[in-house]
Structures are given as C-alpha cells and as structure tokens.
CSV table of C-alpha atoms (C1' of nucleotides) in Angstrom, one decimal:
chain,number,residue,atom,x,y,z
A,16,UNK,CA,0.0,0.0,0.0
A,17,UNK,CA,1.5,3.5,-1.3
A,18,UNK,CA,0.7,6.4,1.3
A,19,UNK,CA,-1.3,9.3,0.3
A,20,UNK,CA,-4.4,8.5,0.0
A,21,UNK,CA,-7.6,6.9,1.6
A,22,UNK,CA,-7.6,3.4,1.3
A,23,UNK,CA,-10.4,1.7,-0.2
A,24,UNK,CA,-13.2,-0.5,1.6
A,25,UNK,CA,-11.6,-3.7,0.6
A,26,UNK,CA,-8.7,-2.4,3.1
A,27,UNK,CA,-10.9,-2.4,5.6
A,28,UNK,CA,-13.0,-5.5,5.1
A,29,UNK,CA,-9.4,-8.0,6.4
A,30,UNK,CA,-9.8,-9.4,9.5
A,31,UNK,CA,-8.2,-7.8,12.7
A,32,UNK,CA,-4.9,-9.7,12.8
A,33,UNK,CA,-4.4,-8.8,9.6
A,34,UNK,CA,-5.3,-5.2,9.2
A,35,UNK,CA,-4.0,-4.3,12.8
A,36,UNK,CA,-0.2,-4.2,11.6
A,37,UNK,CA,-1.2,-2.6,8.5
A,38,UNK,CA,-2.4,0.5,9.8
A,39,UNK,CA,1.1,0.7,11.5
A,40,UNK,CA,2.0,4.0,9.5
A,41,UNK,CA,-1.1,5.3,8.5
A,42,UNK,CA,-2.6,8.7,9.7
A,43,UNK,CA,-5.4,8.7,11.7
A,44,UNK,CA,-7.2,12.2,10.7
A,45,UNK,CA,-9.9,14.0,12.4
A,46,UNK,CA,-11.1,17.4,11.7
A,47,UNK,CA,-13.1,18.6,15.0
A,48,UNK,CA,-16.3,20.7,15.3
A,49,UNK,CA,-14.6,23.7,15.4
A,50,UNK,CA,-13.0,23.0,11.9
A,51,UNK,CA,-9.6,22.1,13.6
A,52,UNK,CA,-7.6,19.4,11.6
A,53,UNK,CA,-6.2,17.1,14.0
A,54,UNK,CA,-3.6,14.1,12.7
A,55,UNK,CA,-1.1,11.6,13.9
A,56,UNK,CA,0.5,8.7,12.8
A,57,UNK,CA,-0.2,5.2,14.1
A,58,UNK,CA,2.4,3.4,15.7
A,59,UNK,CA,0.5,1.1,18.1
A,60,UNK,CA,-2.7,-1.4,17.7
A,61,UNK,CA,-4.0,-4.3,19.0
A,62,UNK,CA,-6.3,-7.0,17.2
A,63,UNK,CA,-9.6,-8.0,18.6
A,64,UNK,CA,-11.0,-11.0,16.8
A,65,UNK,CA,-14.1,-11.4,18.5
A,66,UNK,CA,-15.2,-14.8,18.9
A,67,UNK,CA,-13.3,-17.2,21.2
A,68,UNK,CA,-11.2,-13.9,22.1
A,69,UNK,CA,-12.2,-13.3,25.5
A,70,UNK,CA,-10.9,-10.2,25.9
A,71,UNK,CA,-12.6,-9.1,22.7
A,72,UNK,CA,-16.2,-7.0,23.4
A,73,UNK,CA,-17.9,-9.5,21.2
A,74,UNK,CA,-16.5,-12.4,22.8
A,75,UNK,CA,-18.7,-15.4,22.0
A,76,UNK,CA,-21.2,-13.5,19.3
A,77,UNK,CA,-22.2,-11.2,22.8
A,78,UNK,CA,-24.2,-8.4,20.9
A,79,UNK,CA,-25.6,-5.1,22.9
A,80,UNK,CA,-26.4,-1.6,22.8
A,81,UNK,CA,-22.8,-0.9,23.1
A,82,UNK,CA,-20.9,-3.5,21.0
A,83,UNK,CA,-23.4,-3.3,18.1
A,84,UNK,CA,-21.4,-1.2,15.6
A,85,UNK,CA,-18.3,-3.6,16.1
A,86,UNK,CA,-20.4,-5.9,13.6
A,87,UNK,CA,-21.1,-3.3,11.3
A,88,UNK,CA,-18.9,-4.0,7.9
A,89,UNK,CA,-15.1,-2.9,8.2
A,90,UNK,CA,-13.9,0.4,7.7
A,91,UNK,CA,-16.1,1.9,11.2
A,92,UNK,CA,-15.3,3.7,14.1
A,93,UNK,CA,-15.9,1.8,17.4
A,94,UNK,CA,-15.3,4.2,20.3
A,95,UNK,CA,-16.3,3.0,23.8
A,96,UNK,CA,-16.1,4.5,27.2
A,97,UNK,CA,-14.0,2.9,30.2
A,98,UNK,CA,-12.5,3.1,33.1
A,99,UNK,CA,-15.6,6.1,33.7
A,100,UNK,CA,-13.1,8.6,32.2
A,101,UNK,CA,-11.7,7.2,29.0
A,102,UNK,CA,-12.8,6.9,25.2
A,103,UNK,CA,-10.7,4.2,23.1
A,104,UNK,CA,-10.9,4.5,19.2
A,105,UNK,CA,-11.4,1.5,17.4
A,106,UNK,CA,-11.2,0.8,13.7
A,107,UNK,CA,-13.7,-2.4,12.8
A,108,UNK,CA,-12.3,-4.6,10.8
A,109,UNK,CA,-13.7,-7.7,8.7
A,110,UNK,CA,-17.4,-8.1,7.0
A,111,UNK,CA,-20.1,-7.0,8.6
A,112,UNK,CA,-21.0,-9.5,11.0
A,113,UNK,CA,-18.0,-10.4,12.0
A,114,UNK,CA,-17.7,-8.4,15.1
A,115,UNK,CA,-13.6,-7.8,14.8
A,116,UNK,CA,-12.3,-4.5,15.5
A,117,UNK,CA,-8.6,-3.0,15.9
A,118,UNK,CA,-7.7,-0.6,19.0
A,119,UNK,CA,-5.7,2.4,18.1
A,120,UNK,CA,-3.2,2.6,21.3
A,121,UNK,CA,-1.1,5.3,20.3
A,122,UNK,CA,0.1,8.0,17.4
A,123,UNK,CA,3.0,10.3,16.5
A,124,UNK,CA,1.5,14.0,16.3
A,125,UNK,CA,1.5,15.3,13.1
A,126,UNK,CA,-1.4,18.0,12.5
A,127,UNK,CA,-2.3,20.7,14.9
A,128,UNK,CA,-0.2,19.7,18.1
A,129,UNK,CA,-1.0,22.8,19.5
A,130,UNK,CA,-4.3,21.8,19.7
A,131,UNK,CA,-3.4,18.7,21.0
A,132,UNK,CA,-1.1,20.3,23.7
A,133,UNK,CA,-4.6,22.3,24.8
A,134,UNK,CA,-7.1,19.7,24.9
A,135,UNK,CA,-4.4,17.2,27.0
A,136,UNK,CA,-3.2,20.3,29.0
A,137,UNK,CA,0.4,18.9,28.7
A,138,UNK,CA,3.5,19.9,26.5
A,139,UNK,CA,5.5,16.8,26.0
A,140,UNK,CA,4.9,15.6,22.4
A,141,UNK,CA,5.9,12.0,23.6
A,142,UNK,CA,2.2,12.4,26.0
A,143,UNK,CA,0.7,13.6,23.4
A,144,UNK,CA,-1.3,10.3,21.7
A,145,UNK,CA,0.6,7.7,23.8
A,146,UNK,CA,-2.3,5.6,25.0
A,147,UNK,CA,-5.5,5.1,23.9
A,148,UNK,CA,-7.4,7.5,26.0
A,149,UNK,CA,-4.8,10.1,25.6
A,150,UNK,CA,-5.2,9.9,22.1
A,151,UNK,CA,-8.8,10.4,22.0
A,152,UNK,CA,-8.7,13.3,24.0
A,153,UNK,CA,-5.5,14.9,22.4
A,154,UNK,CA,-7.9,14.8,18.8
A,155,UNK,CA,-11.0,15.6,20.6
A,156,UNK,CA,-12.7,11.9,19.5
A,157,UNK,CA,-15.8,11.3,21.3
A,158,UNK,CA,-18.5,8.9,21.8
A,159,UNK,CA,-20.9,11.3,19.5
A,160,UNK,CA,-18.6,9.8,16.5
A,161,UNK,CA,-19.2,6.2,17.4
A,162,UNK,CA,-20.4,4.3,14.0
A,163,UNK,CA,-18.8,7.3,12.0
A,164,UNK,CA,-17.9,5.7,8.1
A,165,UNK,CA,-13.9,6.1,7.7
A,166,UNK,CA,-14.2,5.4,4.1
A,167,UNK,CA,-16.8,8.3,3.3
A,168,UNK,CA,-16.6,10.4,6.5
A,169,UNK,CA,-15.1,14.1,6.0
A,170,UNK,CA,-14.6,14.3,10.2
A,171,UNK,CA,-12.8,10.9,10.3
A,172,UNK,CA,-10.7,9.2,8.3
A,173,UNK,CA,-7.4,7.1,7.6
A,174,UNK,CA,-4.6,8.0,5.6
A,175,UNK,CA,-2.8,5.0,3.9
A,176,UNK,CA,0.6,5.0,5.0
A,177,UNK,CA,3.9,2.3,5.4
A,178,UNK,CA,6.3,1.3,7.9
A,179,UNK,CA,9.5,3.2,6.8
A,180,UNK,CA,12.7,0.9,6.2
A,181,UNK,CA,14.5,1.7,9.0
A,182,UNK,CA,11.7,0.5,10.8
A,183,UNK,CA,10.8,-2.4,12.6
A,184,UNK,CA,7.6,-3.9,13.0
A,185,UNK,CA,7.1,-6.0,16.5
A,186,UNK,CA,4.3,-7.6,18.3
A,187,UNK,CA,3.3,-8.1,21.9
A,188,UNK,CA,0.6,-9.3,24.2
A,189,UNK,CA,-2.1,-7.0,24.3
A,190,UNK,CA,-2.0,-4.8,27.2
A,191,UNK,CA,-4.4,-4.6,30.2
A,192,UNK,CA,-6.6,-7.9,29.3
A,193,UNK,CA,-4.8,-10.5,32.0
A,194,UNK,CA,-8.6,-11.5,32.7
A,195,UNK,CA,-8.7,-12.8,29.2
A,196,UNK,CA,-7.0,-16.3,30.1
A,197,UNK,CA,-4.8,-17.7,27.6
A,198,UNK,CA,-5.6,-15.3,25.2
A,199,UNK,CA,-4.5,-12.6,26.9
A,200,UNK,CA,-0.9,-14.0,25.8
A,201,UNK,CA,-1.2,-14.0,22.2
A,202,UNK,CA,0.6,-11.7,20.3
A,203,UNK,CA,-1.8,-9.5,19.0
A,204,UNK,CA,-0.7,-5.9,19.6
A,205,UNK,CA,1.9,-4.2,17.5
A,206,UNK,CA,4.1,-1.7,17.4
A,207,UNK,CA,6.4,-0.1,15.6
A,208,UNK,CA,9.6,0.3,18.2
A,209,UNK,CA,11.6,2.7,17.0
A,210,UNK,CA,9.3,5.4,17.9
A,211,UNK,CA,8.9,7.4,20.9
A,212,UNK,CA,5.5,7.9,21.1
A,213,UNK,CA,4.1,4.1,22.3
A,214,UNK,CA,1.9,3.5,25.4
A,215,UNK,CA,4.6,3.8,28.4
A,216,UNK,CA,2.5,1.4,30.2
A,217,UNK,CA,4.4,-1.7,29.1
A,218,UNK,CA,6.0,0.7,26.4
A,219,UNK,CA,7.7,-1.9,24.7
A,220,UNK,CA,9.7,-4.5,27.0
A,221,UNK,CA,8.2,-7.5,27.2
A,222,UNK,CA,8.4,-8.9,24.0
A,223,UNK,CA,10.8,-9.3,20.8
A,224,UNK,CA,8.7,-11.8,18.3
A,225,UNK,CA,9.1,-10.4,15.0
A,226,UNK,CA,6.7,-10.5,12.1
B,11,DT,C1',-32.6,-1.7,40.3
B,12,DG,C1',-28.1,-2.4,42.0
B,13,DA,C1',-23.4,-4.4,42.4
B,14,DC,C1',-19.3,-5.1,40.2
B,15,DC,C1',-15.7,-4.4,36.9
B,16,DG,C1',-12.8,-2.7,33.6
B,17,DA,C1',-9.1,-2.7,26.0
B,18,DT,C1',-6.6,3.8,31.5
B,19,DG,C1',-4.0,7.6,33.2
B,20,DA,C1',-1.9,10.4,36.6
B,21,DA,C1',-0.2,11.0,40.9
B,22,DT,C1',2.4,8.9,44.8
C,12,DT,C1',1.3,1.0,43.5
C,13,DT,C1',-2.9,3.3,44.3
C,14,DC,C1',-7.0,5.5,43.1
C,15,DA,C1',-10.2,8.5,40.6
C,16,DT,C1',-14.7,7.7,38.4
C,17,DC,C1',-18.9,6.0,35.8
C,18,DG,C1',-21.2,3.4,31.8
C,19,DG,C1',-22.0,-1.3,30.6
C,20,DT,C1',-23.2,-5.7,31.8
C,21,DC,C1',-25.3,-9.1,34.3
C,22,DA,C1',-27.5,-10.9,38.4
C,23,DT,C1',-31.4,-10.1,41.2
DNA sequence: TGACCGATGAAT
DNA sequence: TTCATCGGTCAT
C-alpha cells in the first residue's frame, strides 16, 4: 500500500490480525467541530477477533447496545467509554457481521499539536497520543462519533501510509486484558519500536517476536 | 434496580 | 502501586 491516499473498503474489510499491523503508519485524521484538523500517525494497535477472544467486546457472538457497531462492515469507528473517564478509538475490521475490530493505542502528532497540547493540557509531544485515552482526548474523539464511516466520512478518516525501512515492525501481548486467560498472551498488539510515542505502560519490554 | 468491573491515566 | 470515576453488563 502506497501512502497518500484513503484506502479503499476492501482495506478495511481484512480481519483484525491482519489489518491491525497494516495500519502501522497510516494517519489517523480527524477534523473537530470547530473546523480544527487534527492528525497523527499510528504506531500502536492491537487486534480484537471477537469470537473465542475473551478479551474481545464481542467475545462469543455477545451483541448489545454498546458493541453493536463492532459488527457493522469494516472500515467503522468503534469508540467505547471505560474506566468512567476514557474513550478508546477503534477501527472495525472484517465483514459485517463479524464483530472484529482494531484498538488504536497510540500515534506520532503530526497535524495541529497545539491543539493537541490544549485539549491534553500537557507539552511533551511523547504524551501527546501515547495511549489510547490520551489519544482520543488529544484529537478531541468522542462517543458522539461512534459508527462514524472512515471510508466516506469528511470528520474521520485514515490515511494509507507504510512502515519506513528503517523501521521495525514488533508484536506483543495486548496490554491490560490479563482476565482474558490464555488469550491474553497471544501476540496481537503491534508496534512499531523505534518510535517514541508508544503506550509507556508496558511501552515496549516484554516482547521481541518479529513478524 | 443495583453491584461489580474494567481494552486507562496520573499521581504517589 | 494506588486511586479516581462512571457506563456497561449481568444478576437479582
């Protein structure tokens, strides 16, 4: 995939272990009510299969209120509130039905990271996007854009993009899903380790399996 | 209707 | 390592 521009439904339409290390290097692009155009690059995910997963919201075809959009068709926005203080942004992934989505844990700022230094109230680029909740409120995402089209949407989109080169890409266990018994060991978060901007929690120790 | 529990983050 | 904080989920 050549970076640029929007990538197509197909893209979208993979299944999460597949599409969560391709969107290592896209741009994650969201232009906010107030017409500011917010951007950074991805450099952390994590795969959510559904199914057997247990740590996956749609573990064993569970369907509610909440989870619903996670089985809309691929190429969605899933955002979910936890913790009662944090939003998560999740692309969903596969064909509709399928209930697979792919958590966005962290980006590299690229557009308006003065904006992003106001709405996290902190300077440090590298705490910026570096976590999932940080990076929802550093581009202002919230629950309001839950089931928002990526492929058609002019608030919300991805930006096809590569792992450079010199890069390397890794994956880990997911983070913060111990509960999730053996699955909570499989490798399905990934990251690209040469950058600064990853989740600290667990930033990038544990692991060393390369793709 | 209510108890319990997080796909977290920040402070200690 | 602790805790703030509250919607979702599931058991009554």
């Amino acid at each position: 995939m050549s970076s640029g521009g929007r990538p197509g439904l197909e893209f979208f339409l993979q299944d999460a272990l597949t599409l969560a290390p391709k969107l290592l290097g896209c741009t994650l692009h969201h232009v906010t009510q107030e017409g500011e155009h917010l951007a950074g690059r991805i450099v952390e995910t994590e795969a959510y299969p559904g199914g057997e997963d247990r740590a996956s919201h749609t573990f064993g075809g569970r369907r509610t209120k909440r989870n619903e959009v996670m089985y809309s068709a691929g190429g969605h926005a899933y955002l979910y509130f936890v913790y009662g203080m944090h939003t998560c942004f999740n692309v969903v992934s596969g064909e509709e039905g399928d209930g697979e989505a792919v958590l966005v844990r962290a980006l590299e700022p690229v557009l308006g990271i003065h904006v992003m230094e106001r709405n996290r109230k902190v300077e440090e680029a590298t705490k910026l996007c570096s976590g999932p909740g940080k990076l929802c409120q550093a581009l202002g995402l919230a629950l309001d854009s839950n089931g928002e089209n990526l492929c058609e949407s002019s608030r919300i989109w991805i930006e096809a993009g590569d792992v450079a080169d010199t890069e390397t890409l890794v994956c880990t266990p997911r983070i913060g899903v111990g509960y999730a018994a053996e699955w909570a060991v499989f490798p399905y978060r990934y990251v690209i380790p040469e950058s600064s901007h990853l989740s600290t929690r667990n930033g990038l120790k544990a692991e060393k399996s390369r793709l």
